[in-house]
Amino acid sequence: MKQLIAYIQERINVSEADLDLILSRFHYEKLAKGTQLTSSGLSTQKLYFVCKGCLRIFYINEAGQDATRFFAFENQFATALVSFINTSPSSEYLQALEESEVFAITHNDFYNLLEEVPQWEKFYRQYLEFAYVNNTNRLFAMVTMDASERYSELLKQNPLIVQRLPNKIVASYLNISQETLSRIKAKVIMS
């Protein structure tokens, strides 16, 4: 819980009473590696704060191939955001890639906090801004960079992904085949 408290207090100033109220809405969950938290076609009802481990948000196309949109490591939030906001069926999947420990808050509890704790509105705005910037940067990379450039940028911006996750998952994030990723890595090592 200390990680979540620190995360909240770094972003908003809240009284002890408001902090206690916020924390009372989060519930601890321990997730086995591979646990599916959200599936396509179902409404996403929880937002997860990762204390330990890694959650992945991804899509599956008609050919059955997955494309990863986001990884949440320690001290990050994850959810299928459009579904969480609209309570509509999700087009994304959410999965624990590692054994993970999280604090989860339901959609209803999260939105009730917006009414009960004025500062929670600022917290939410910051979360939405982060999600928007992250998604825009991902789209920019996919549209304007080739595979080698995307890999180089990933090594600069978030080397943890390459260090902790299998090539299959990294390739899914870069929207390339595992073979292409292997070739790119070999070139990087040789240069």
mmCIF file with all atom_site columns, C-alpha atoms in Angstrom:
data_model
loop_
_atom_site.group_PDB
_atom_site.id
_atom_site.type_symbol
_atom_site.label_atom_id
_atom_site.label_alt_id
_atom_site.label_comp_id
_atom_site.label_asym_id
_atom_site.label_entity_id
_atom_site.label_seq_id
_atom_site.pdbx_PDB_ins_code
_atom_site.Cartn_x
_atom_site.Cartn_y
_atom_site.Cartn_z
_atom_site.occupancy
_atom_site.B_iso_or_equiv
_atom_site.pdbx_formal_charge
_atom_site.auth_seq_id
_atom_site.auth_comp_id
_atom_site.auth_asym_id
_atom_site.auth_atom_id
_atom_site.pdbx_PDB_model_num
ATOM 1   C CA . MET A 1 1   ? 0.000   0.000   0.000   1.00 0.00 ? 1   MET A CA 1
ATOM 2   C CA . LYS A 1 2   ? 2.999   2.303   0.594   1.00 0.00 ? 2   LYS A CA 1
ATOM 3   C CA . GLN A 1 3   ? 3.685   2.443   -3.168  1.00 0.00 ? 3   GLN A CA 1
ATOM 4   C CA . LEU A 1 4   ? 0.121   3.477   -3.939  1.00 0.00 ? 4   LEU A CA 1
ATOM 5   C CA . ILE A 1 5   ? 0.145   6.101   -1.169  1.00 0.00 ? 5   ILE A CA 1
ATOM 6   C CA . ALA A 1 6   ? 3.402   7.574   -2.486  1.00 0.00 ? 6   ALA A CA 1
ATOM 7   C CA . TYR A 1 7   ? 2.067   7.572   -6.053  1.00 0.00 ? 7   TYR A CA 1
ATOM 8   C CA . ILE A 1 8   ? -1.097  9.432   -5.050  1.00 0.00 ? 8   ILE A CA 1
ATOM 9   C CA . GLN A 1 9   ? 0.693   11.923  -2.788  1.00 0.00 ? 9   GLN A CA 1
ATOM 10  C CA . GLU A 1 10  ? 3.206   12.767  -5.544  1.00 0.00 ? 10  GLU A CA 1
ATOM 11  C CA . ARG A 1 11  ? 0.328   13.844  -7.772  1.00 0.00 ? 11  ARG A CA 1
ATOM 12  C CA . ILE A 1 12  ? -2.251  15.465  -5.509  1.00 0.00 ? 12  ILE A CA 1
ATOM 13  C CA . ASN A 1 13  ? -2.463  17.057  -2.071  1.00 0.00 ? 13  ASN A CA 1
ATOM 14  C CA . VAL A 1 14  ? -5.123  15.339  -0.006  1.00 0.00 ? 14  VAL A CA 1
ATOM 15  C CA . SER A 1 15  ? -6.038  15.354  3.654   1.00 0.00 ? 15  SER A CA 1
ATOM 16  C CA . GLU A 1 16  ? -5.458  12.222  5.719   1.00 0.00 ? 16  GLU A CA 1
ATOM 17  C CA . ALA A 1 17  ? -9.223  11.654  5.778   1.00 0.00 ? 17  ALA A CA 1
ATOM 18  C CA . ASP A 1 18  ? -9.476  11.896  1.980   1.00 0.00 ? 18  ASP A CA 1
ATOM 19  C CA . LEU A 1 19  ? -6.434  9.660   1.524   1.00 0.00 ? 19  LEU A CA 1
ATOM 20  C CA . ASP A 1 20  ? -7.985  7.070   3.833   1.00 0.00 ? 20  ASP A CA 1
ATOM 21  C CA . LEU A 1 21  ? -11.206 7.244   1.826   1.00 0.00 ? 21  LEU A CA 1
ATOM 22  C CA . ILE A 1 22  ? -9.322  6.802   -1.461  1.00 0.00 ? 22  ILE A CA 1
ATOM 23  C CA . LEU A 1 23  ? -7.314  3.863   -0.126  1.00 0.00 ? 23  LEU A CA 1
ATOM 24  C CA . SER A 1 24  ? -10.434 2.188   1.258   1.00 0.00 ? 24  SER A CA 1
ATOM 25  C CA . ARG A 1 25  ? -11.687 1.817   -2.326  1.00 0.00 ? 25  ARG A CA 1
ATOM 26  C CA . PHE A 1 26  ? -8.619  -0.117  -3.517  1.00 0.00 ? 26  PHE A CA 1
ATOM 27  C CA . HIS A 1 27  ? -8.333  -3.857  -2.946  1.00 0.00 ? 27  HIS A CA 1
ATOM 28  C CA . TYR A 1 28  ? -5.192  -5.968  -3.048  1.00 0.00 ? 28  TYR A CA 1
ATOM 29  C CA . GLU A 1 29  ? -4.972  -8.782  -5.596  1.00 0.00 ? 29  GLU A CA 1
ATOM 30  C CA . LYS A 1 30  ? -2.191  -11.278 -6.257  1.00 0.00 ? 30  LYS A CA 1
ATOM 31  C CA . LEU A 1 31  ? -2.146  -12.432 -9.871  1.00 0.00 ? 31  LEU A CA 1
ATOM 32  C CA . ALA A 1 32  ? -0.539  -15.541 -11.291 1.00 0.00 ? 32  ALA A CA 1
ATOM 33  C CA . LYS A 1 33  ? 1.524   -15.180 -14.445 1.00 0.00 ? 33  LYS A CA 1
ATOM 34  C CA . GLY A 1 34  ? -0.827  -15.364 -17.432 1.00 0.00 ? 34  GLY A CA 1
ATOM 35  C CA . THR A 1 35  ? -3.951  -14.256 -15.541 1.00 0.00 ? 35  THR A CA 1
ATOM 36  C CA . GLN A 1 36  ? -6.439  -12.686 -17.952 1.00 0.00 ? 36  GLN A CA 1
ATOM 37  C CA . LEU A 1 37  ? -8.032  -9.611  -16.343 1.00 0.00 ? 37  LEU A CA 1
ATOM 38  C CA . THR A 1 38  ? -10.084 -8.338  -19.269 1.00 0.00 ? 38  THR A CA 1
ATOM 39  C CA . SER A 1 39  ? -11.239 -9.965  -22.469 1.00 0.00 ? 39  SER A CA 1
ATOM 40  C CA . SER A 1 40  ? -12.461 -8.503  -25.710 1.00 0.00 ? 40  SER A CA 1
ATOM 41  C CA . GLY A 1 41  ? -16.221 -8.049  -25.735 1.00 0.00 ? 41  GLY A CA 1
ATOM 42  C CA . LEU A 1 42  ? -16.527 -7.661  -21.957 1.00 0.00 ? 42  LEU A CA 1
ATOM 43  C CA . SER A 1 43  ? -16.775 -4.373  -20.082 1.00 0.00 ? 43  SER A CA 1
ATOM 44  C CA . THR A 1 44  ? -13.688 -3.382  -18.102 1.00 0.00 ? 44  THR A CA 1
ATOM 45  C CA . GLN A 1 45  ? -14.746 -2.711  -14.551 1.00 0.00 ? 45  GLN A CA 1
ATOM 46  C CA . LYS A 1 46  ? -11.384 -2.249  -12.784 1.00 0.00 ? 46  LYS A CA 1
ATOM 47  C CA . LEU A 1 47  ? -8.336  -0.027  -12.879 1.00 0.00 ? 47  LEU A CA 1
ATOM 48  C CA . TYR A 1 48  ? -5.142  -1.685  -11.606 1.00 0.00 ? 48  TYR A CA 1
ATOM 49  C CA . PHE A 1 49  ? -2.120  -0.163  -9.849  1.00 0.00 ? 49  PHE A CA 1
ATOM 50  C CA . VAL A 1 50  ? 0.925   -2.412  -10.187 1.00 0.00 ? 50  VAL A CA 1
ATOM 51  C CA . CYS A 1 51  ? 3.020   -2.840  -7.036  1.00 0.00 ? 51  CYS A CA 1
ATOM 52  C CA . LYS A 1 52  ? 5.022   -5.757  -8.403  1.00 0.00 ? 52  LYS A CA 1
ATOM 53  C CA . GLY A 1 53  ? 5.062   -7.412  -11.806 1.00 0.00 ? 53  GLY A CA 1
ATOM 54  C CA . CYS A 1 54  ? 3.827   -6.406  -15.226 1.00 0.00 ? 54  CYS A CA 1
ATOM 55  C CA . LEU A 1 55  ? 0.434   -6.066  -16.892 1.00 0.00 ? 55  LEU A CA 1
ATOM 56  C CA . ARG A 1 56  ? 0.005   -5.941  -20.655 1.00 0.00 ? 56  ARG A CA 1
ATOM 57  C CA . ILE A 1 57  ? -2.794  -4.343  -22.690 1.00 0.00 ? 57  ILE A CA 1
ATOM 58  C CA . PHE A 1 58  ? -3.176  -5.824  -26.155 1.00 0.00 ? 58  PHE A CA 1
ATOM 59  C CA . TYR A 1 59  ? -5.463  -6.492  -29.101 1.00 0.00 ? 59  TYR A CA 1
ATOM 60  C CA . ILE A 1 60  ? -5.946  -9.650  -31.146 1.00 0.00 ? 60  ILE A CA 1
ATOM 61  C CA . ASN A 1 61  ? -6.563  -9.213  -34.873 1.00 0.00 ? 61  ASN A CA 1
ATOM 62  C CA . GLU A 1 62  ? -8.717  -11.404 -37.134 1.00 0.00 ? 62  GLU A CA 1
ATOM 63  C CA . ALA A 1 63  ? -5.682  -13.576 -37.980 1.00 0.00 ? 63  ALA A CA 1
ATOM 64  C CA . GLY A 1 64  ? -5.217  -14.324 -34.272 1.00 0.00 ? 64  GLY A CA 1
ATOM 65  C CA . GLN A 1 65  ? -2.064  -12.239 -33.894 1.00 0.00 ? 65  GLN A CA 1
ATOM 66  C CA . ASP A 1 66  ? -1.724  -9.982  -30.895 1.00 0.00 ? 66  ASP A CA 1
ATOM 67  C CA . ALA A 1 67  ? -0.512  -6.391  -30.887 1.00 0.00 ? 67  ALA A CA 1
ATOM 68  C CA . THR A 1 68  ? 0.569   -4.920  -27.568 1.00 0.00 ? 68  THR A CA 1
ATOM 69  C CA . ARG A 1 69  ? -0.442  -1.341  -26.801 1.00 0.00 ? 69  ARG A CA 1
ATOM 70  C CA . PHE A 1 70  ? 0.943   -0.779  -23.291 1.00 0.00 ? 70  PHE A CA 1
ATOM 71  C CA . PHE A 1 71  ? 2.905   -2.346  -20.440 1.00 0.00 ? 71  PHE A CA 1
ATOM 72  C CA . ALA A 1 72  ? 2.362   -1.343  -16.830 1.00 0.00 ? 72  ALA A CA 1
ATOM 73  C CA . PHE A 1 73  ? 5.303   -2.132  -14.581 1.00 0.00 ? 73  PHE A CA 1
ATOM 74  C CA . GLU A 1 74  ? 5.717   -1.196  -10.935 1.00 0.00 ? 74  GLU A CA 1
ATOM 75  C CA . ASN A 1 75  ? 4.107   2.113   -9.934  1.00 0.00 ? 75  ASN A CA 1
ATOM 76  C CA . GLN A 1 76  ? 1.916   2.384   -13.007 1.00 0.00 ? 76  GLN A CA 1
ATOM 77  C CA . PHE A 1 77  ? -1.807  2.029   -13.650 1.00 0.00 ? 77  PHE A CA 1
ATOM 78  C CA . ALA A 1 78  ? -3.414  -0.142  -16.320 1.00 0.00 ? 78  ALA A CA 1
ATOM 79  C CA . THR A 1 79  ? -6.881  -0.720  -17.689 1.00 0.00 ? 79  THR A CA 1
ATOM 80  C CA . ALA A 1 80  ? -8.661  -0.983  -21.022 1.00 0.00 ? 80  ALA A CA 1
ATOM 81  C CA . LEU A 1 81  ? -9.336  2.743   -20.696 1.00 0.00 ? 81  LEU A CA 1
ATOM 82  C CA . VAL A 1 82  ? -12.085 3.283   -23.278 1.00 0.00 ? 82  VAL A CA 1
ATOM 83  C CA . SER A 1 83  ? -14.091 0.409   -21.828 1.00 0.00 ? 83  SER A CA 1
ATOM 84  C CA . PHE A 1 84  ? -13.426 1.599   -18.266 1.00 0.00 ? 84  PHE A CA 1
ATOM 85  C CA . ILE A 1 85  ? -14.632 5.108   -19.058 1.00 0.00 ? 85  ILE A CA 1
ATOM 86  C CA . ASN A 1 86  ? -17.680 4.121   -21.121 1.00 0.00 ? 86  ASN A CA 1
ATOM 87  C CA . THR A 1 87  ? -18.487 0.790   -19.416 1.00 0.00 ? 87  THR A CA 1
ATOM 88  C CA . SER A 1 88  ? -18.710 -0.495  -22.979 1.00 0.00 ? 88  SER A CA 1
ATOM 89  C CA . PRO A 1 89  ? -17.437 -3.852  -24.249 1.00 0.00 ? 89  PRO A CA 1
ATOM 90  C CA . SER A 1 90  ? -13.657 -3.785  -24.520 1.00 0.00 ? 90  SER A CA 1
ATOM 91  C CA . SER A 1 91  ? -11.733 -4.315  -27.739 1.00 0.00 ? 91  SER A CA 1
ATOM 92  C CA . GLU A 1 92  ? -8.607  -4.969  -25.662 1.00 0.00 ? 92  GLU A CA 1
ATOM 93  C CA . TYR A 1 93  ? -7.264  -7.683  -23.423 1.00 0.00 ? 93  TYR A CA 1
ATOM 94  C CA . LEU A 1 94  ? -5.464  -7.123  -20.124 1.00 0.00 ? 94  LEU A CA 1
ATOM 95  C CA . GLN A 1 95  ? -3.105  -9.814  -18.862 1.00 0.00 ? 95  GLN A CA 1
ATOM 96  C CA . ALA A 1 96  ? -0.518  -10.337 -16.119 1.00 0.00 ? 96  ALA A CA 1
ATOM 97  C CA . LEU A 1 97  ? 2.771   -11.133 -17.898 1.00 0.00 ? 97  LEU A CA 1
ATOM 98  C CA . GLU A 1 98  ? 4.530   -11.885 -14.627 1.00 0.00 ? 98  GLU A CA 1
ATOM 99  C CA . GLU A 1 99  ? 3.361   -12.938 -11.206 1.00 0.00 ? 99  GLU A CA 1
ATOM 100 C CA . SER A 1 100 ? 1.975   -9.596  -10.074 1.00 0.00 ? 100 SER A CA 1
ATOM 101 C CA . GLU A 1 101 ? 0.691   -7.791  -7.023  1.00 0.00 ? 101 GLU A CA 1
ATOM 102 C CA . VAL A 1 102 ? -1.821  -5.040  -7.699  1.00 0.00 ? 102 VAL A CA 1
ATOM 103 C CA . PHE A 1 103 ? -4.332  -2.781  -6.038  1.00 0.00 ? 103 PHE A CA 1
ATOM 104 C CA . ALA A 1 104 ? -7.581  -2.611  -7.982  1.00 0.00 ? 104 ALA A CA 1
ATOM 105 C CA . ILE A 1 105 ? -10.411 -0.100  -7.869  1.00 0.00 ? 105 ILE A CA 1
ATOM 106 C CA . THR A 1 106 ? -13.776 -0.681  -9.506  1.00 0.00 ? 106 THR A CA 1
ATOM 107 C CA . HIS A 1 107 ? -15.294 1.689   -12.018 1.00 0.00 ? 107 HIS A CA 1
ATOM 108 C CA . ASN A 1 108 ? -18.065 2.648   -9.578  1.00 0.00 ? 108 ASN A CA 1
ATOM 109 C CA . ASP A 1 109 ? -15.671 3.315   -6.687  1.00 0.00 ? 109 ASP A CA 1
ATOM 110 C CA . PHE A 1 110 ? -13.359 5.337   -8.926  1.00 0.00 ? 110 PHE A CA 1
ATOM 111 C CA . TYR A 1 111 ? -16.178 7.543   -10.194 1.00 0.00 ? 111 TYR A CA 1
ATOM 112 C CA . ASN A 1 112 ? -17.705 7.896   -6.726  1.00 0.00 ? 112 ASN A CA 1
ATOM 113 C CA . LEU A 1 113 ? -14.357 9.301   -5.572  1.00 0.00 ? 113 LEU A CA 1
ATOM 114 C CA . LEU A 1 114 ? -14.700 12.022  -8.198  1.00 0.00 ? 114 LEU A CA 1
ATOM 115 C CA . GLU A 1 115 ? -17.784 13.214  -6.304  1.00 0.00 ? 115 GLU A CA 1
ATOM 116 C CA . GLU A 1 116 ? -16.402 12.659  -2.798  1.00 0.00 ? 116 GLU A CA 1
ATOM 117 C CA . VAL A 1 117 ? -12.795 13.910  -3.054  1.00 0.00 ? 117 VAL A CA 1
ATOM 118 C CA . PRO A 1 118 ? -12.339 17.125  -5.068  1.00 0.00 ? 118 PRO A CA 1
ATOM 119 C CA . GLN A 1 119 ? -8.615  16.463  -5.629  1.00 0.00 ? 119 GLN A CA 1
ATOM 120 C CA . TRP A 1 120 ? -9.381  13.091  -7.234  1.00 0.00 ? 120 TRP A CA 1
ATOM 121 C CA . GLU A 1 121 ? -10.527 15.042  -10.287 1.00 0.00 ? 121 GLU A CA 1
ATOM 122 C CA . LYS A 1 122 ? -6.951  16.375  -10.672 1.00 0.00 ? 122 LYS A CA 1
ATOM 123 C CA . PHE A 1 123 ? -5.560  12.864  -10.226 1.00 0.00 ? 123 PHE A CA 1
ATOM 124 C CA . TYR A 1 124 ? -7.876  11.573  -12.945 1.00 0.00 ? 124 TYR A CA 1
ATOM 125 C CA . ARG A 1 125 ? -6.977  14.419  -15.300 1.00 0.00 ? 125 ARG A CA 1
ATOM 126 C CA . GLN A 1 126 ? -3.267  13.645  -14.907 1.00 0.00 ? 126 GLN A CA 1
ATOM 127 C CA . TYR A 1 127 ? -3.911  9.963   -15.592 1.00 0.00 ? 127 TYR A CA 1
ATOM 128 C CA . LEU A 1 128 ? -5.896  10.795  -18.731 1.00 0.00 ? 128 LEU A CA 1
ATOM 129 C CA . GLU A 1 129 ? -3.187  13.192  -19.918 1.00 0.00 ? 129 GLU A CA 1
ATOM 130 C CA . PHE A 1 130 ? -0.531  10.495  -19.440 1.00 0.00 ? 130 PHE A CA 1
ATOM 131 C CA . ALA A 1 131 ? -2.639  7.992   -21.390 1.00 0.00 ? 131 ALA A CA 1
ATOM 132 C CA . TYR A 1 132 ? -3.238  10.466  -24.209 1.00 0.00 ? 132 TYR A CA 1
ATOM 133 C CA . VAL A 1 133 ? 0.428   11.417  -24.557 1.00 0.00 ? 133 VAL A CA 1
ATOM 134 C CA . ASN A 1 134 ? 1.534   7.785   -24.383 1.00 0.00 ? 134 ASN A CA 1
ATOM 135 C CA . ASN A 1 135 ? -0.954  6.673   -27.038 1.00 0.00 ? 135 ASN A CA 1
ATOM 136 C CA . THR A 1 136 ? -0.104  9.612   -29.308 1.00 0.00 ? 136 THR A CA 1
ATOM 137 C CA . ASN A 1 137 ? 3.618   8.841   -29.036 1.00 0.00 ? 137 ASN A CA 1
ATOM 138 C CA . ARG A 1 138 ? 2.950   5.171   -29.843 1.00 0.00 ? 138 ARG A CA 1
ATOM 139 C CA . LEU A 1 139 ? 0.897   6.122   -32.899 1.00 0.00 ? 139 LEU A CA 1
ATOM 140 C CA . PHE A 1 140 ? 3.585   8.566   -34.046 1.00 0.00 ? 140 PHE A CA 1
ATOM 141 C CA . ALA A 1 141 ? 6.259   5.852   -33.770 1.00 0.00 ? 141 ALA A CA 1
ATOM 142 C CA . MET A 1 142 ? 4.168   3.324   -35.695 1.00 0.00 ? 142 MET A CA 1
ATOM 143 C CA . VAL A 1 143 ? 3.397   5.786   -38.494 1.00 0.00 ? 143 VAL A CA 1
ATOM 144 C CA . THR A 1 144 ? 6.731   7.560   -38.890 1.00 0.00 ? 144 THR A CA 1
ATOM 145 C CA . MET A 1 145 ? 9.463   5.106   -37.838 1.00 0.00 ? 145 MET A CA 1
ATOM 146 C CA . ASP A 1 146 ? 10.729  1.885   -39.344 1.00 0.00 ? 146 ASP A CA 1
ATOM 147 C CA . ALA A 1 147 ? 11.247  -1.213  -37.178 1.00 0.00 ? 147 ALA A CA 1
ATOM 148 C CA . SER A 1 148 ? 14.896  -0.438  -36.362 1.00 0.00 ? 148 SER A CA 1
ATOM 149 C CA . GLU A 1 149 ? 14.053  3.118   -35.317 1.00 0.00 ? 149 GLU A CA 1
ATOM 150 C CA . ARG A 1 150 ? 11.185  1.895   -33.119 1.00 0.00 ? 150 ARG A CA 1
ATOM 151 C CA . TYR A 1 151 ? 13.515  -0.596  -31.417 1.00 0.00 ? 151 TYR A CA 1
ATOM 152 C CA . SER A 1 152 ? 16.211  2.067   -30.853 1.00 0.00 ? 152 SER A CA 1
ATOM 153 C CA . GLU A 1 153 ? 13.604  4.422   -29.413 1.00 0.00 ? 153 GLU A CA 1
ATOM 154 C CA . LEU A 1 154 ? 12.320  1.654   -27.133 1.00 0.00 ? 154 LEU A CA 1
ATOM 155 C CA . LEU A 1 155 ? 15.847  1.038   -25.811 1.00 0.00 ? 155 LEU A CA 1
ATOM 156 C CA . LYS A 1 156 ? 16.155  4.763   -25.017 1.00 0.00 ? 156 LYS A CA 1
ATOM 157 C CA . GLN A 1 157 ? 12.681  5.335   -23.587 1.00 0.00 ? 157 GLN A CA 1
ATOM 158 C CA . ASN A 1 158 ? 11.881  2.070   -21.811 1.00 0.00 ? 158 ASN A CA 1
ATOM 159 C CA . PRO A 1 159 ? 14.702  -0.517  -21.755 1.00 0.00 ? 159 PRO A CA 1
ATOM 160 C CA . LEU A 1 160 ? 12.841  -2.399  -19.017 1.00 0.00 ? 160 LEU A CA 1
ATOM 161 C CA . ILE A 1 161 ? 10.562  -3.864  -21.697 1.00 0.00 ? 161 ILE A CA 1
ATOM 162 C CA . VAL A 1 162 ? 13.504  -5.447  -23.523 1.00 0.00 ? 162 VAL A CA 1
ATOM 163 C CA . GLN A 1 163 ? 15.219  -6.514  -20.296 1.00 0.00 ? 163 GLN A CA 1
ATOM 164 C CA . ARG A 1 164 ? 12.240  -8.180  -18.596 1.00 0.00 ? 164 ARG A CA 1
ATOM 165 C CA . LEU A 1 165 ? 9.988   -9.478  -21.336 1.00 0.00 ? 165 LEU A CA 1
ATOM 166 C CA . PRO A 1 166 ? 10.322  -12.280 -23.912 1.00 0.00 ? 166 PRO A CA 1
ATOM 167 C CA . ASN A 1 167 ? 11.101  -11.455 -27.550 1.00 0.00 ? 167 ASN A CA 1
ATOM 168 C CA . LYS A 1 168 ? 7.622   -12.560 -28.645 1.00 0.00 ? 168 LYS A CA 1
ATOM 169 C CA . ILE A 1 169 ? 6.032   -9.878  -26.445 1.00 0.00 ? 169 ILE A CA 1
ATOM 170 C CA . VAL A 1 170 ? 8.586   -7.201  -27.394 1.00 0.00 ? 170 VAL A CA 1
ATOM 171 C CA . ALA A 1 171 ? 7.966   -7.945  -31.087 1.00 0.00 ? 171 ALA A CA 1
ATOM 172 C CA . SER A 1 172 ? 4.220   -7.621  -30.476 1.00 0.00 ? 172 SER A CA 1
ATOM 173 C CA . TYR A 1 173 ? 4.802   -4.185  -28.919 1.00 0.00 ? 173 TYR A CA 1
ATOM 174 C CA . LEU A 1 174 ? 6.946   -3.052  -31.850 1.00 0.00 ? 174 LEU A CA 1
ATOM 175 C CA . ASN A 1 175 ? 4.451   -4.509  -34.348 1.00 0.00 ? 175 ASN A CA 1
ATOM 176 C CA . ILE A 1 176 ? 7.102   -6.671  -36.016 1.00 0.00 ? 176 ILE A CA 1
ATOM 177 C CA . SER A 1 177 ? 7.795   -10.407 -36.291 1.00 0.00 ? 177 SER A CA 1
ATOM 178 C CA . GLN A 1 178 ? 10.101  -12.185 -33.863 1.00 0.00 ? 178 GLN A CA 1
ATOM 179 C CA . GLU A 1 179 ? 12.451  -12.867 -36.763 1.00 0.00 ? 179 GLU A CA 1
ATOM 180 C CA . THR A 1 180 ? 12.682  -9.167  -37.599 1.00 0.00 ? 180 THR A CA 1
ATOM 181 C CA . LEU A 1 181 ? 13.332  -8.376  -33.946 1.00 0.00 ? 181 LEU A CA 1
ATOM 182 C CA . SER A 1 182 ? 16.146  -10.966 -33.854 1.00 0.00 ? 182 SER A CA 1
ATOM 183 C CA . ARG A 1 183 ? 17.762  -9.415  -36.935 1.00 0.00 ? 183 ARG A CA 1
ATOM 184 C CA . ILE A 1 184 ? 17.510  -5.910  -35.466 1.00 0.00 ? 184 ILE A CA 1
ATOM 185 C CA . LYS A 1 185 ? 19.001  -7.066  -32.151 1.00 0.00 ? 185 LYS A CA 1
ATOM 186 C CA . ALA A 1 186 ? 21.868  -8.773  -33.978 1.00 0.00 ? 186 ALA A CA 1
ATOM 187 C CA . LYS A 1 187 ? 22.657  -5.555  -35.869 1.00 0.00 ? 187 LYS A CA 1
ATOM 188 C CA . VAL A 1 188 ? 22.596  -3.559  -32.617 1.00 0.00 ? 188 VAL A CA 1
ATOM 189 C CA . ILE A 1 189 ? 24.999  -6.020  -30.964 1.00 0.00 ? 189 ILE A CA 1
ATOM 190 C CA . MET A 1 190 ? 27.390  -5.938  -33.935 1.00 0.00 ? 190 MET A CA 1
ATOM 191 C CA . SER A 1 191 ? 27.465  -2.142  -34.157 1.00 0.00 ? 191 SER A CA 1
#
